[in-house]
Amino acid sequence: MANSPILKVRNIETFYGAVMAIRGVSLDVEEGKIVTILGANGAGKTTLLKTISGVMDPEKGKIEFLGEEIQGMEPDKIVRRGIVHVPEGREIFPFLNVEENLMMGAYTRSDKKNFGADMDMVHSYFPILKERRSQQAGYLSGGQQQMLAIGRGLMSKPKLMLMDEPSLGLSPILVQEIFSIIRRLNKEQGMTMLLVEQNANVALKTADYGYVLEIGRIVMDDSSEKLLASEDVQEFYLGLQEEGQREQKRWKRRKTWR
Amino acid sequence: MQLLLSGLANGCIYGLLALGFVLIYKASEQLNFAQGDMMMFGAFLTITFVNNEWFGWPFLPGLLAAMVIMGTITYMMDKYLFRHIFGQPQFAMVILTIALGFVIRFVAGVIWGHEPTAINTPLAGKQVEFGGLVLGADDLSVIIVTFFLTIVLYLFFSRTKLGLAMQACSQNQLAAYYMGIPVKRVFSFVWALAGVLAAIAGVLFASKGTIDPASGLLGIKAFAAAVIGGFGSLPGALLGGLIVGIVEPFAARYLAPGFSQIAPYGIMIIVLIFAPNGLFAQMQNKKV
């Protein structure tokens, strides 16, 4: 790793009551990169993001952002430092209209001057949000709500976006559209992203670097190309199977990290 | 017609109180049974500032001071009291606010005594003739004040950042956290707003007659109004208040004595049977 990473997570442990959801995770995110975390249901991906954004507090470990320790801080302080969490399942404000939702994204900012320019920037990526700006957000379609959630996150002018399952519940074509916008944001705005996905295929094709999270632990990490090529990832996350001799698998592969 | 207007004026007060209930309920899903007592306390504060036997200030500065103090008290109440039981079962909050109501009533009784007290308002006792009707200036001022307050509140909730943030917190608390809205502080502001509204409602109530520490029990009627309007809807709360206010004098006039006391709750029961969400419920459906 050449540049020093803007986000450093070191050995964090997070609990849901008595259940240990994150069991000592460490990861780095470099500026301008897209880093993805792959994992099945219940692996702890969302918990990890919540811990970074301050909605949950870790019991142990350090989270360093731009050289400052931020673990255990209130979420609004963390947003002010430049990390925004785009939650899973499009948690928008259903009875506010689209424009008001975007305004809420800019809640932590006090510079009114750039507000219009940022709104235009969001509109340029998501033209539909401009068209629908006075409509109640609850009446948007699923894909539009996801776009709104991302746009709302952008309004806080983050240095790092935490994206939680942007593909959740969207049709394949919408998934492609959302991810092409994510790629453009990364290229054109230099937006650093930590992307959590179950859809490993599209995530790895978007990201530069990937971590594989399983039951609260990181079991693999490598550049996206290498992960895409890895047999384990292919088997367990991409759903590719080796052709067996009688066109079926003869034995179940064991994960190499087990 | 005269009945209608005085009912309307009463209804405005119920409506304002119900608004306080609903504000707090919407924001934090907590029921504040001390709302009526907060109203009474606010009225007595104003009496302290305005009446001649105490400070004898002019009316408006006195009212403003009472509003500020009420707002500060309720803000602090949320910050230092209610926040600690946040996450506990709702029951804990209900009991706490009921107890708090008793405490406020007791404190008010100790400070101001239990005699009904009137407030020195510039409009007290004056009458306005309007198209052959003789209206009390106090009734009229209640209606006008409520009307303007409604507009101010509407603008506050739809135009200001804090107002929008309050809506956002009540609609999706988690997302509000994600957006960096300081949710807990916003809740405290909601309480402050409810306190200010209570103070205004209290002064309006006192201006129509007298107030004593037991007047806080009016809060239960406002609660009925909030239920009729549909808990969780601000316009519904106001309208529910108006319905209760209008029904009361008509029931007193045309039905057997005693019915006016029951009528609001009767309506509440009927509404609960036929429209369990209230008349103006804001339906919540999230797309998945």
XYZ file of C-alpha atoms in Angstrom:
546
model
C 0.000 0.000 0.000
C 1.637 3.147 -1.192
C -0.530 5.946 0.175
C -1.489 5.903 3.781
C -5.166 4.977 4.037
C -7.761 7.564 5.092
C -9.731 5.002 7.054
C -7.999 2.506 9.276
C -10.023 -0.019 11.205
C -8.073 -2.017 13.754
C -9.323 -5.069 15.638
C -12.806 -3.806 16.345
C -15.282 -5.954 18.217
C -18.960 -5.048 18.255
C -21.761 -6.735 20.168
C -25.505 -6.992 19.732
C -26.327 -7.529 23.365
C -24.450 -10.695 24.194
C -23.888 -11.683 20.592
C -20.507 -10.800 19.200
C -21.228 -9.640 15.666
C -17.780 -8.320 14.741
C -14.903 -10.384 16.041
C -11.795 -8.349 15.571
C -11.943 -6.821 12.097
C -9.171 -4.724 10.601
C -9.237 -3.047 7.231
C -7.865 -0.073 5.319
C -9.480 2.219 2.805
C -7.220 4.330 0.613
C -8.240 7.683 -0.715
C -9.954 7.636 -4.094
C -10.516 3.898 -4.058
C -13.577 1.717 -3.890
C -13.173 -1.020 -1.334
C -15.774 -3.718 -1.059
C -16.721 -6.073 1.733
C -18.276 -9.323 0.613
C -20.169 -11.640 2.847
C -23.309 -13.674 3.220
C -26.324 -12.788 5.320
C -25.401 -12.317 8.938
C -21.686 -12.042 8.278
C -21.635 -8.688 10.042
C -21.252 -6.374 7.070
C -23.928 -3.917 8.095
C -22.791 -4.001 11.714
C -19.309 -3.131 10.568
C -20.564 -0.089 8.660
C -22.756 0.952 11.585
C -19.759 0.766 13.853
C -17.752 2.988 11.543
C -20.536 5.550 11.183
C -21.058 5.663 14.940
C -24.597 4.309 15.100
C -23.142 1.403 17.065
C -20.148 1.564 19.361
C -17.377 -1.026 19.366
C -16.343 -2.690 22.606
C -12.747 -2.865 21.551
C -10.494 -1.668 18.795
C -9.666 1.544 17.000
C -11.146 3.338 14.023
C -8.950 6.046 12.604
C -10.208 8.518 10.024
C -7.796 11.083 8.594
C -5.476 10.389 11.475
C -8.092 10.903 14.191
C -9.661 8.230 16.334
C -13.409 8.253 15.836
C -14.633 5.058 17.492
C -17.537 5.550 19.873
C -18.308 9.096 18.693
C -21.853 10.316 18.155
C -22.947 9.811 14.531
C -23.471 13.512 13.846
C -19.856 14.264 14.780
C -18.680 11.548 12.434
C -20.778 12.923 9.576
C -19.220 16.321 10.216
C -15.783 14.738 9.856
C -16.720 13.483 6.410
C -18.063 9.946 6.627
C -21.593 9.399 5.418
C -23.497 6.144 5.642
C -25.951 5.330 2.851
C -28.071 2.773 4.663
C -29.369 -0.472 3.295
C -32.981 -0.745 2.254
C -33.296 2.929 1.233
C -34.047 4.469 4.570
C -35.440 7.691 3.220
C -37.842 10.106 4.892
C -41.120 8.959 3.329
C -43.279 12.018 4.034
C -40.730 14.616 3.040
C -40.453 15.446 -0.614
C -37.379 14.649 -2.644
C -35.838 18.064 -2.278
C -36.368 18.121 1.491
C -34.760 14.705 1.752
C -31.722 16.082 -0.026
C -31.709 19.092 2.286
C -31.616 16.768 5.264
C -28.544 15.177 3.767
C -26.864 18.555 4.018
C -27.981 19.015 7.631
C -24.485 19.099 9.070
C -23.296 21.761 6.669
C -23.604 25.421 7.304
C -22.233 26.761 4.009
C -25.353 27.816 2.148
C -23.361 29.069 -0.824
C -22.352 25.718 -2.246
C -25.702 24.179 -1.517
C -27.164 24.977 -4.922
C -24.075 23.724 -6.730
C -24.184 20.437 -4.843
C -27.854 20.057 -5.573
C -27.033 20.520 -9.274
C -24.258 17.959 -8.960
C -26.660 15.425 -7.457
C -29.234 16.231 -10.121
C -26.648 15.701 -12.843
C -26.042 12.163 -11.616
C -29.682 11.443 -10.878
C -31.801 13.483 -13.310
C -34.921 11.717 -12.064
C -34.516 13.403 -8.690
C -34.778 16.785 -10.363
C -37.897 15.735 -12.198
C -39.507 14.422 -9.037
C -38.181 17.019 -6.650
C -41.505 18.047 -5.135
C -42.900 14.548 -4.884
C -43.209 12.738 -1.569
C -40.262 10.401 -1.309
C -42.423 7.523 -0.109
C -44.074 7.376 -3.518
C -40.850 6.929 -5.465
C -40.050 3.537 -6.922
C -37.478 1.358 -5.253
C -34.689 2.309 -7.619
C -35.490 5.981 -7.319
C -35.473 5.699 -3.549
C -32.024 4.129 -3.704
C -30.859 6.971 -5.927
C -32.332 9.431 -3.468
C -30.507 7.734 -0.603
C -27.216 8.014 -2.462
C -27.903 11.590 -3.517
C -28.820 12.494 0.034
C -25.532 11.039 1.206
C -23.659 13.085 -1.383
C -25.238 16.289 -0.081
C -23.176 16.082 3.087
C -20.021 16.469 0.955
C -18.424 13.342 2.356
C -14.821 12.318 1.994
C -15.837 8.701 2.434
C -19.138 7.066 1.594
C -20.233 3.882 3.289
C -22.608 2.123 0.913
C -24.720 -0.630 2.357
C -26.154 -3.001 -0.251
C -27.108 -0.526 -2.949
C -28.355 -3.434 -5.065
C -30.812 -4.740 -2.477
C -34.151 -5.545 -4.020
C -33.436 -3.938 -7.385
C -33.833 -5.456 -10.812
C -30.603 -6.465 -12.589
C -30.814 -3.552 -14.978
C -31.220 -1.083 -12.129
C -28.303 -2.697 -10.335
C -26.178 -2.038 -13.411
C -27.377 1.543 -13.527
C -26.695 2.228 -9.856
C -23.244 0.697 -10.069
C -22.320 2.622 -13.171
C -23.232 5.788 -11.273
C -21.131 4.613 -8.333
C -18.191 4.121 -10.695
C -18.708 7.571 -12.206
C -18.846 9.166 -8.761
C -15.594 7.495 -7.932
C -13.897 8.589 -11.147
C -15.330 12.063 -11.594
C -15.655 13.202 -7.987
C -12.789 11.126 -6.624
C -15.213 9.747 -4.064
C -13.746 7.148 -1.757
C -16.178 4.363 -0.988
C -16.530 1.406 1.277
C -19.091 -0.794 -0.405
C -20.875 -3.663 1.243
C -22.504 -6.117 -1.112
C -23.970 -9.554 -1.367
C -23.864 -9.333 -5.119
C -20.173 -10.241 -5.273
C -19.926 -10.189 -9.023
C -20.942 -6.607 -9.600
C -19.182 -5.438 -6.433
C -15.830 -6.926 -7.414
C -16.109 -5.523 -10.913
C -16.650 -2.079 -9.417
C -14.158 -2.132 -6.582
C -10.384 -1.886 -6.492
C -9.889 -3.979 -3.417
C -12.001 -6.466 -1.539
C -12.362 -8.086 1.834
C -14.325 -11.242 2.524
C -16.161 -11.186 5.818
C -17.469 -14.361 7.380
C -19.166 -14.622 10.778
C -17.572 -11.432 11.993
C -14.057 -12.113 10.748
C -12.096 -11.121 7.678
C -11.065 -14.373 6.010
C -9.547 -13.087 2.783
C -8.465 -9.839 1.294
C -6.923 -9.021 -2.033
C -7.263 -6.856 -5.096
C -10.548 -7.308 -6.895
C -9.035 -9.059 -9.920
C -7.370 -11.617 -7.735
C -10.516 -12.194 -5.706
C -12.516 -12.585 -8.914
C -10.034 -15.199 -10.046
C -9.856 -16.980 -6.724
C -11.496 -20.369 -6.675
C -12.951 -19.910 -3.236
C -14.671 -16.685 -4.095
C -15.886 -18.123 -7.368
C -17.354 -21.098 -5.638
C -18.911 -19.500 -2.602
C -19.750 -15.982 -3.703
C -20.035 -16.019 -7.464
C -21.860 -19.320 -7.688
C -19.572 -20.768 -10.341
C -19.032 -24.494 -10.045
C -16.436 -26.796 -11.387
C -17.818 -29.270 -13.820
C -17.731 -32.675 -12.205
C -17.215 -35.856 -14.160
C -20.874 -36.735 -14.373
C -21.870 -33.115 -14.771
C -22.365 -32.775 -11.085
C -20.137 -32.021 -8.180
C -18.527 -35.110 -6.759
C -17.616 -33.591 -3.421
C -18.250 -30.396 -1.647
C -15.300 -28.098 -1.706
C -13.984 -27.028 1.626
C -13.199 -23.431 2.111
C -9.441 -23.041 2.251
C -9.669 -20.772 5.270
C -11.440 -23.369 7.319
C -73.784 30.675 16.470
C -72.619 32.046 19.766
C -72.293 28.500 21.058
C -70.302 27.607 18.015
C -67.847 30.410 18.531
C -67.242 29.850 22.206
C -66.932 26.157 21.460
C -64.454 26.995 18.748
C -62.401 29.025 21.193
C -62.358 26.177 23.702
C -61.550 23.797 20.911
C -58.548 25.880 19.929
C -57.117 25.435 23.400
C -57.742 21.696 23.359
C -56.247 21.628 19.910
C -53.070 23.394 21.001
C -52.693 21.004 23.907
C -53.346 18.018 21.669
C -50.713 19.423 19.338
C -48.208 19.196 22.167
C -49.166 15.568 22.784
C -48.847 14.675 19.147
C -45.573 16.528 18.636
C -43.905 14.517 21.352
C -45.571 11.293 20.343
C -44.575 11.676 16.723
C -41.004 12.503 17.508
C -40.251 9.920 20.134
C -43.322 7.704 20.482
C -43.616 8.821 24.050
C -46.883 9.809 25.674
C -46.614 12.902 27.784
C -49.435 12.910 30.300
C -47.985 15.977 31.948
C -48.936 18.163 28.998
C -51.976 19.580 30.785
C -49.943 20.342 33.870
C -47.281 21.968 31.749
C -50.045 24.170 30.372
C -51.186 25.091 33.875
C -47.618 25.830 34.952
C -47.038 28.049 31.926
C -50.190 29.990 32.693
C -49.114 30.539 36.296
C -45.679 31.668 35.179
C -47.322 34.257 32.974
C -49.567 35.301 35.855
C -46.459 35.768 37.957
C -44.895 38.071 35.404
C -47.999 39.960 34.382
C -50.346 40.315 37.341
C -50.045 43.384 39.501
C -49.737 41.552 42.795
C -46.518 39.983 41.452
C -44.189 41.601 38.909
C -46.774 43.548 36.978
C -44.951 43.551 33.650
C -46.749 44.449 30.441
C -48.573 41.487 28.955
C -46.474 40.574 25.937
C -42.996 40.566 27.560
C -44.482 38.587 30.424
C -45.924 36.019 28.073
C -42.656 35.813 26.154
C -40.691 35.282 29.343
C -43.061 32.514 30.418
C -42.731 30.871 26.989
C -38.950 30.973 27.162
C -38.898 29.576 30.678
C -41.369 26.812 29.827
C -39.353 25.917 26.760
C -36.154 25.779 28.773
C -37.740 23.677 31.527
C -39.114 21.098 29.106
C -35.851 21.055 27.134
C -33.984 20.278 30.347
C -36.597 17.731 31.358
C -35.948 15.810 28.189
C -32.207 16.192 28.339
C -31.706 15.161 31.956
C -34.744 13.043 32.725
C -36.426 11.374 29.800
C -33.279 10.608 27.863
C -32.187 8.244 30.591
C -35.225 6.059 30.276
C -35.081 6.134 26.499
C -35.346 2.591 25.227
C -37.261 1.415 28.283
C -40.789 0.155 27.747
C -43.275 2.896 26.944
C -44.987 2.142 30.218
C -42.089 3.606 32.179
C -42.469 6.877 30.320
C -46.230 6.979 30.873
C -45.843 6.511 34.606
C -43.006 9.008 34.742
C -45.008 11.733 33.031
C -48.072 11.049 35.161
C -45.918 11.346 38.258
C -44.335 14.473 36.862
C -47.810 15.903 36.372
C -48.521 15.388 40.070
C -45.240 17.016 40.985
C -45.937 20.038 38.810
C -49.450 20.350 40.263
C -48.053 20.162 43.773
C -45.310 22.696 43.124
C -47.807 25.062 41.544
C -50.106 24.623 44.525
C -47.315 25.466 46.942
C -46.154 28.526 45.027
C -49.419 29.997 43.848
C -52.032 28.461 46.128
C -55.105 26.549 45.090
C -57.490 29.436 44.529
C -58.611 30.087 41.000
C -56.575 32.985 39.693
C -57.343 35.250 36.797
C -54.788 36.687 34.463
C -54.412 40.342 33.544
C -54.823 40.441 29.828
C -55.369 43.540 27.780
C -58.532 41.973 26.365
C -60.186 40.664 29.495
C -63.880 41.410 29.768
C -64.099 43.384 26.533
C -66.734 42.534 23.996
C -66.916 42.876 20.274
C -70.120 43.288 18.320
C -70.028 41.627 15.010
C -73.052 41.336 12.756
C -75.532 41.313 15.587
C -73.519 38.868 17.630
C -71.886 39.793 20.866
C -68.562 38.043 21.173
C -66.113 38.084 23.994
C -62.831 39.582 22.892
C -61.129 36.773 24.742
C -62.885 34.100 22.661
C -62.029 35.943 19.502
C -58.406 36.435 20.457
C -58.055 32.731 21.255
C -59.264 31.833 17.788
C -57.060 34.416 16.098
C -53.970 33.458 18.071
C -54.485 29.786 17.317
C -54.958 30.570 13.660
C -51.687 32.476 13.457
C -49.896 29.913 15.545
C -51.000 27.236 13.117
C -49.547 29.193 10.218
C -46.317 29.825 12.085
C -46.008 26.159 12.970
C -46.745 25.135 9.410
C -44.002 27.423 8.118
C -41.664 26.212 10.823
C -42.147 22.569 9.906
C -42.040 23.020 6.160
C -39.438 25.758 5.728
C -36.860 25.709 8.490
C -34.022 23.277 8.832
C -34.873 22.424 12.421
C -38.531 21.885 11.565
C -37.671 19.597 8.681
C -35.201 17.764 10.886
C -37.968 17.192 13.441
C -40.125 15.667 10.719
C -37.195 13.615 9.497
C -36.467 12.267 12.980
C -40.045 11.235 13.482
C -40.323 9.557 10.090
C -37.103 7.623 10.142
C -34.999 7.941 13.227
C -32.233 5.657 12.032
C -31.810 7.496 8.758
C -31.730 10.747 10.692
C -28.779 9.414 12.636
C -27.078 8.410 9.393
C -27.526 11.899 7.998
C -25.769 13.420 10.969
C -28.865 14.987 12.462
C -28.255 15.208 16.220
C -31.414 13.231 16.967
C -31.302 13.541 20.742
C -30.912 17.292 20.624
C -33.728 17.545 18.109
C -35.953 15.583 20.522
C -35.129 18.038 23.263
C -36.149 20.848 20.937
C -39.428 19.068 20.260
C -40.045 19.011 24.001
C -39.164 22.675 24.200
C -41.656 23.419 21.436
C -44.334 21.404 23.245
C -43.544 23.387 26.400
C -43.893 26.705 24.588
C -47.183 25.598 23.049
C -48.382 24.510 26.472
C -47.556 27.931 27.894
C -49.506 29.663 25.125
C -52.448 27.317 25.551
C -52.364 27.926 29.289
C -52.465 31.682 28.889
C -55.304 31.446 26.404
C -57.180 29.186 28.796
C -56.597 31.481 31.742
C -57.638 34.512 29.725
C -61.075 32.957 29.246
C -61.649 32.629 32.962
C -59.491 31.559 35.809
C -56.872 28.927 36.335
C -55.928 26.820 39.331
C -53.448 23.981 39.779
C -56.106 21.367 39.047
C -56.744 22.837 35.593
C -53.989 20.621 34.333
C -56.501 17.782 34.272
C -57.792 19.425 31.127
C -54.931 17.578 29.516
C -57.008 14.402 29.503
C -59.622 16.085 27.347
C -56.893 17.211 24.989
C -55.697 13.634 24.935
C -59.134 12.580 23.752
C -58.898 15.268 21.087
C -55.561 13.921 19.929
C -56.985 10.414 19.688
C -59.994 11.614 17.712
C -57.745 13.459 15.298
C -55.479 10.479 14.932
C -52.348 10.371 16.980
C -49.470 11.296 14.805
C -51.167 13.925 12.691
C -50.677 17.589 13.555
C -53.660 18.960 11.617
C -55.677 16.079 13.052
C -54.813 17.146 16.574
C -56.049 20.668 15.955
C -59.228 19.473 14.288
C -59.801 16.902 17.021
C -59.500 19.708 19.522
C -62.018 21.798 17.606
C -64.459 18.883 17.460
C -64.236 18.333 21.198
C -64.544 22.047 21.855
C -67.607 22.462 19.674
C -69.376 19.355 20.881
C -69.135 20.312 24.536
C -71.324 23.439 24.622
C -73.872 21.893 22.264
C -74.121 18.820 24.441
C -74.521 21.075 27.467
C -77.314 22.969 25.772
C -79.309 20.231 24.112
C -78.666 17.134 26.193
C -79.280 16.263 29.789
C -76.898 17.870 32.267
C -73.667 16.004 32.648
C -73.515 14.904 29.058
C -71.169 17.703 28.114
C -68.562 16.108 30.332
C -68.994 12.733 28.697
C -69.466 13.812 25.103
C -65.766 14.151 24.161
C -64.968 10.689 25.417
C -68.094 9.291 23.778
C -66.863 10.651 20.474
C -63.435 9.270 21.164
C -64.883 5.791 21.695
C -66.970 6.016 18.537
C -63.959 7.155 16.528
C -61.840 4.377 17.964
C -64.449 1.807 16.955
C -65.009 3.017 13.415
C -61.629 4.523 12.549
C -59.078 3.093 14.947
C -56.320 5.236 13.488
C -58.213 8.437 14.077
C -59.885 10.655 11.530
C -56.770 12.136 9.988
C -54.174 9.457 10.426
C -51.074 9.676 8.317
C -50.766 6.192 6.940
C -47.330 4.738 6.987
C -46.382 2.395 4.246
C -42.800 1.796 3.395
C -41.899 0.285 0.104
C -39.704 -2.736 0.294
